[in-house]
Coordinates of C-alpha atoms and ligand atoms in Angstrom, one line a residue:
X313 CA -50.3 -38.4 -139.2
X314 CA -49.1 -37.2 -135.9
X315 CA -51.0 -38.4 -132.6
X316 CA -50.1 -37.3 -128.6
X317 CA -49.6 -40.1 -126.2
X318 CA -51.6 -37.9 -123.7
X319 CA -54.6 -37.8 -126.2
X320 CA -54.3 -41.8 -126.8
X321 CA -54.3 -42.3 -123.0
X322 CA -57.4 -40.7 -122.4
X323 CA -60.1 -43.4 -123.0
X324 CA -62.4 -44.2 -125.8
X325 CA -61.1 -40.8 -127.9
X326 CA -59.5 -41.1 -131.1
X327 CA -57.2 -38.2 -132.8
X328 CA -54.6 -37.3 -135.3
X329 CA -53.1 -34.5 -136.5
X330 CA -52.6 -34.0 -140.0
X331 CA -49.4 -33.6 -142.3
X332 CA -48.5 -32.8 -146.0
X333 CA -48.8 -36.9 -146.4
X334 CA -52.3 -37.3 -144.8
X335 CA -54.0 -34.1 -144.7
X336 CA -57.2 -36.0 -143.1
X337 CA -55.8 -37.9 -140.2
X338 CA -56.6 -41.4 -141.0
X339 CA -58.2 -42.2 -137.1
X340 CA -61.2 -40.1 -138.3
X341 CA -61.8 -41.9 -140.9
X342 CA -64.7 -43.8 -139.8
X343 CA -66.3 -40.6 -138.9
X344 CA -65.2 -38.0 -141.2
X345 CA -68.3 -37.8 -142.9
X346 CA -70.3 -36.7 -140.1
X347 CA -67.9 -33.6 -139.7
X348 CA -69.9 -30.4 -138.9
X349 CA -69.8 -27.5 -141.6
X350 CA -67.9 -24.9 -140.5
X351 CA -66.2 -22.2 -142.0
X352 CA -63.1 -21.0 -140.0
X353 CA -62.7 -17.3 -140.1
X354 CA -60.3 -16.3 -137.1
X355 CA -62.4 -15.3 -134.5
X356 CA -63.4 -16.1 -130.8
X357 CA -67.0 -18.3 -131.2
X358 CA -67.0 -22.0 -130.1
X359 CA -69.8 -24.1 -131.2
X360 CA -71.4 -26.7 -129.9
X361 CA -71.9 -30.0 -132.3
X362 CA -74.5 -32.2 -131.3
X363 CA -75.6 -33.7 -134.7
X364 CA -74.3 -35.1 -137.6
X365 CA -72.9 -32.8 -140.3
X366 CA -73.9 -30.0 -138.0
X367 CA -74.5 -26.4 -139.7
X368 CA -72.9 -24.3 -137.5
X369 CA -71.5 -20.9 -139.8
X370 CA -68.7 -19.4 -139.0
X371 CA -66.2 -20.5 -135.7
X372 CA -62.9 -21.6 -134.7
X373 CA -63.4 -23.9 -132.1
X374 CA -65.5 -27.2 -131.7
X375 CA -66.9 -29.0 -128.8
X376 CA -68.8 -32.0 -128.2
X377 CA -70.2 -34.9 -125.8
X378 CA -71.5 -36.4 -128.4
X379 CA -70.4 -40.5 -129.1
X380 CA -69.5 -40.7 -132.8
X381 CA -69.5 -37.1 -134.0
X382 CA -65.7 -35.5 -135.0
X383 CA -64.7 -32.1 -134.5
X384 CA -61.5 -30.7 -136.1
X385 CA -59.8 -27.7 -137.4
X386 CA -57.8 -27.0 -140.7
X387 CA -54.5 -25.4 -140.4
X388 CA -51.5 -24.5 -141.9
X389 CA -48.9 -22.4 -139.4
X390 CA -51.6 -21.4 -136.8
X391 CA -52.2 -23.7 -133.6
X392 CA -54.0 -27.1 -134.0
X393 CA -55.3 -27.7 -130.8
X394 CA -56.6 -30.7 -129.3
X395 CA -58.6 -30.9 -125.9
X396 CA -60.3 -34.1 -124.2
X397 CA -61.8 -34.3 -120.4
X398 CA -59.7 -37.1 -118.4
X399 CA -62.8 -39.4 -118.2
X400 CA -63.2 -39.0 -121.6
X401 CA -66.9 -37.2 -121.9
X402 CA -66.2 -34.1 -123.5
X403 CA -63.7 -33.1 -126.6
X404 CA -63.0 -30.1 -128.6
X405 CA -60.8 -29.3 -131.1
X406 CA -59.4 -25.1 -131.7
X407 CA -57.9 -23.6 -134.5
X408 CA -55.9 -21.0 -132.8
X409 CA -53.6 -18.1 -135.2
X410 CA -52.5 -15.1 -133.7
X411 CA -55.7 -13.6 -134.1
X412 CA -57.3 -16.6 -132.0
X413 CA -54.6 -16.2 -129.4
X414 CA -54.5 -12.3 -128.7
X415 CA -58.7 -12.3 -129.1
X416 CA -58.5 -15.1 -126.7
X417 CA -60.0 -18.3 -128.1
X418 CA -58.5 -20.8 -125.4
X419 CA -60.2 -19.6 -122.6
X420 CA -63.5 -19.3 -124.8
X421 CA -63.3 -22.8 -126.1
X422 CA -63.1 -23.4 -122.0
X423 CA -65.5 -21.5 -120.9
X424 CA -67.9 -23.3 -123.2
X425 CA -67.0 -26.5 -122.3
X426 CA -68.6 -26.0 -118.8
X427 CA -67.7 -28.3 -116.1
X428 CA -66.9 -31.5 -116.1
X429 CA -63.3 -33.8 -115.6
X430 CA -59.7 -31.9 -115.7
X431 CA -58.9 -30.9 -119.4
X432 CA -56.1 -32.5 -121.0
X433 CA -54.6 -30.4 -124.2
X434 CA -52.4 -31.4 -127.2
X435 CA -51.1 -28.8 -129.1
X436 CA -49.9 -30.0 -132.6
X437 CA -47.7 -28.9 -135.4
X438 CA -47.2 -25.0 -135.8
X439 CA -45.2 -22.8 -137.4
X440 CA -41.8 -22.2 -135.1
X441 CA -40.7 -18.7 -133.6
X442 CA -37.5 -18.3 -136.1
X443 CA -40.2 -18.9 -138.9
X444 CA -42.8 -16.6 -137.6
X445 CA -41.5 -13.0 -138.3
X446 CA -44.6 -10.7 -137.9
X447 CA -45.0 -6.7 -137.8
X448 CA -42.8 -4.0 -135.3
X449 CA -46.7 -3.2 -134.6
X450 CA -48.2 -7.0 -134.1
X451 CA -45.4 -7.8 -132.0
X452 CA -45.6 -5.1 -129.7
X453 CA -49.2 -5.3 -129.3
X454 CA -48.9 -9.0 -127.9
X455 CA -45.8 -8.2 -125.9
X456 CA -48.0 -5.7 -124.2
X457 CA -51.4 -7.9 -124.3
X458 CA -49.2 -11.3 -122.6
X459 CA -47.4 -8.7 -120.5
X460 CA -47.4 -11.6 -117.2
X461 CA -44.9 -13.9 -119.5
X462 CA -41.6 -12.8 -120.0
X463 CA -40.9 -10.8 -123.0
X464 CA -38.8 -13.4 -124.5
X465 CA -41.3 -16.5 -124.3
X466 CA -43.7 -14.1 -126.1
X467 CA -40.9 -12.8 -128.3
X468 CA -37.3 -15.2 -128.3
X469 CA -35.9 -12.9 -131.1
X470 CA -37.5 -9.7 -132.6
X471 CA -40.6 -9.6 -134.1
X472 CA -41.1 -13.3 -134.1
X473 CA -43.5 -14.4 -132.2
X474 CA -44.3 -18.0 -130.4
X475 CA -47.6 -19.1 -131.0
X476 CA -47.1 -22.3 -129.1
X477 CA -45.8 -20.6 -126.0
X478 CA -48.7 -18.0 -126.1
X479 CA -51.1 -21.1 -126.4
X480 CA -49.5 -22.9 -123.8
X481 CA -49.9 -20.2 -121.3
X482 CA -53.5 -19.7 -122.2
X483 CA -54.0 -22.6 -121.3
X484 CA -52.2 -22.8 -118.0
X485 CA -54.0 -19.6 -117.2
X486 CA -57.1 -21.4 -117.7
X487 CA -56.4 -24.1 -115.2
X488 CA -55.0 -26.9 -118.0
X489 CA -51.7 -28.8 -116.4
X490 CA -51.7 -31.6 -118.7
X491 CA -50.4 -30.2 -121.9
X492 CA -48.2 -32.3 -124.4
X493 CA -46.6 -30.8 -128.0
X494 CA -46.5 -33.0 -130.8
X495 CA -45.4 -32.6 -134.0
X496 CA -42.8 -29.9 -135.9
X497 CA -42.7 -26.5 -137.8
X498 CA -45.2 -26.5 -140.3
X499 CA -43.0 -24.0 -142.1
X500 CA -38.9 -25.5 -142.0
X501 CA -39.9 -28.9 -140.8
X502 CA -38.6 -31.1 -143.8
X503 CA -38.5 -35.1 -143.7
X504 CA -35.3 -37.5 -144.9
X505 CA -36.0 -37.0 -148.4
X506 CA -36.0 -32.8 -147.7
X507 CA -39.6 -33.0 -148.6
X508 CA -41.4 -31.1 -145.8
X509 CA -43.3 -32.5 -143.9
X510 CA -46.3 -30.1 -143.2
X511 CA -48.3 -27.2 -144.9
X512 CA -47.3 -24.2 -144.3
X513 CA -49.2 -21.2 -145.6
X514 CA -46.2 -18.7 -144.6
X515 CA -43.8 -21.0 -147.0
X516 CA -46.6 -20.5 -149.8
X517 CA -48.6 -23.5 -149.6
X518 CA -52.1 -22.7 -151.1
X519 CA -55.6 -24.3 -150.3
X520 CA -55.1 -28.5 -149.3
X521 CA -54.6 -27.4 -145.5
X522 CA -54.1 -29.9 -142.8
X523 CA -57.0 -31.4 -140.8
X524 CA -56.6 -31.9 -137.6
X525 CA -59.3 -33.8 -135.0
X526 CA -61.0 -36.1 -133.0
X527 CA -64.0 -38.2 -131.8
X528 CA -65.6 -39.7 -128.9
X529 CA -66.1 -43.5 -129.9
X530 CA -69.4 -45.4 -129.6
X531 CA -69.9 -47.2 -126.1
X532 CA -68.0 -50.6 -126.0
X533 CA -65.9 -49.9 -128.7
X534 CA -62.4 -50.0 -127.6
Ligands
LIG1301 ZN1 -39.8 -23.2 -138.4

């Protein structure tokens, strides 16, 4: 499991991301059960969970105010991202690929958050530039679409893009400041033993993807 120390500061909010050791990060585990259905399908919508087990159909980002219910994202090489008001009254968890970031699901998951406390964001494991090699056509599509960054945060070599840079600056441009990276490449990150130590769908890792989340705990729990 791999946490943020800007998550775990932010009180009464429990998170993890998962790895290739503990797919379901073992902080949700009191709550995992109560995890809304969802099927992830690369797209823009952000629901809003407010019950247990929540039906919600297709969507790629989560949000809740909610004591006691999780929302999380599975991933494997696309961004795992983890967001939490300061005062700790509103959470939300994004599953963000290339598709997410070019259609722009940061600033939706934002917007429909509302208003509230400053946003604090985590962005977890994700597959590294040098691992990312993507299309002549896809790269020069989100060179022109993130044409305010420098071509070479967008793009450090060619055709590989940086998804974490992209979501960084989505999120800057949507007025986050706090914004801390945690974990490796899901793709070349390997552990002592040369095991890795993620899943990685580009490396050719089928179904058992990584969940990442978190959960606003129940008043007076610490
Ligand atoms: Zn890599």
């Amino acid at each position: 499991m791999v946490t943020s120390g800007l998550l775990s500061s932010i009180p009464g909010v429990r998170h993890g991301f998962g790895s290739a050791e503990s797919l379901v990060p073992a902080e949700l585990d009191p709550v995992w059960e109560l995890r809304p259905a969802k099927r992830q399908v690369h797209g823009i919508r952000v629901a809003a969970i407010s019950e247990p087990k929540h039906e919600v159909g297709d969507a790629d980002g989560f949000h809740t105010r909610v004591p006691g219910l999780p929302v999380s994202i599975i991933t494997a090489d696309c961004v795992p991202l983890l967001l939490a008001r300061r005062d700790g009254s509103q959470i939300a968890a994004v599953h963000a690929g290339w598709r997410g970031l070019h259609d722009g699901i940061i600033p939706a998951a934002l917007a429909a958050m509302g208003e509230g406390t400053t946003v604090v964001a985590a962005v977890g494991p994700t597959i590294c530039a040098a691992c990312y090699e993507v299309s002549e056509e896809l790269a020069e599509d989100f060179a022109q679409r993130f044409e305010a960054l420098p071509r070479e945060v967008v793009l450090p070599t060619h055709r590989h893009l940086d998804l974490r840079a992209i979501a960084e600056y989505q999120l800057r441009a949507s007025g986050v400041e706090e914004i801390e990276h945690v974990g490796g490449c899901t793709c070349c990150a390997r552990d002592a033993a040369g095991e890795p130590i993620y899943r990685s769908c580009r490396r050719g890792d089928r179904g058992s993807q990584m969940h990442s989340g978190l959960y606003i705990t129940t008043k007076g729990e610490k």
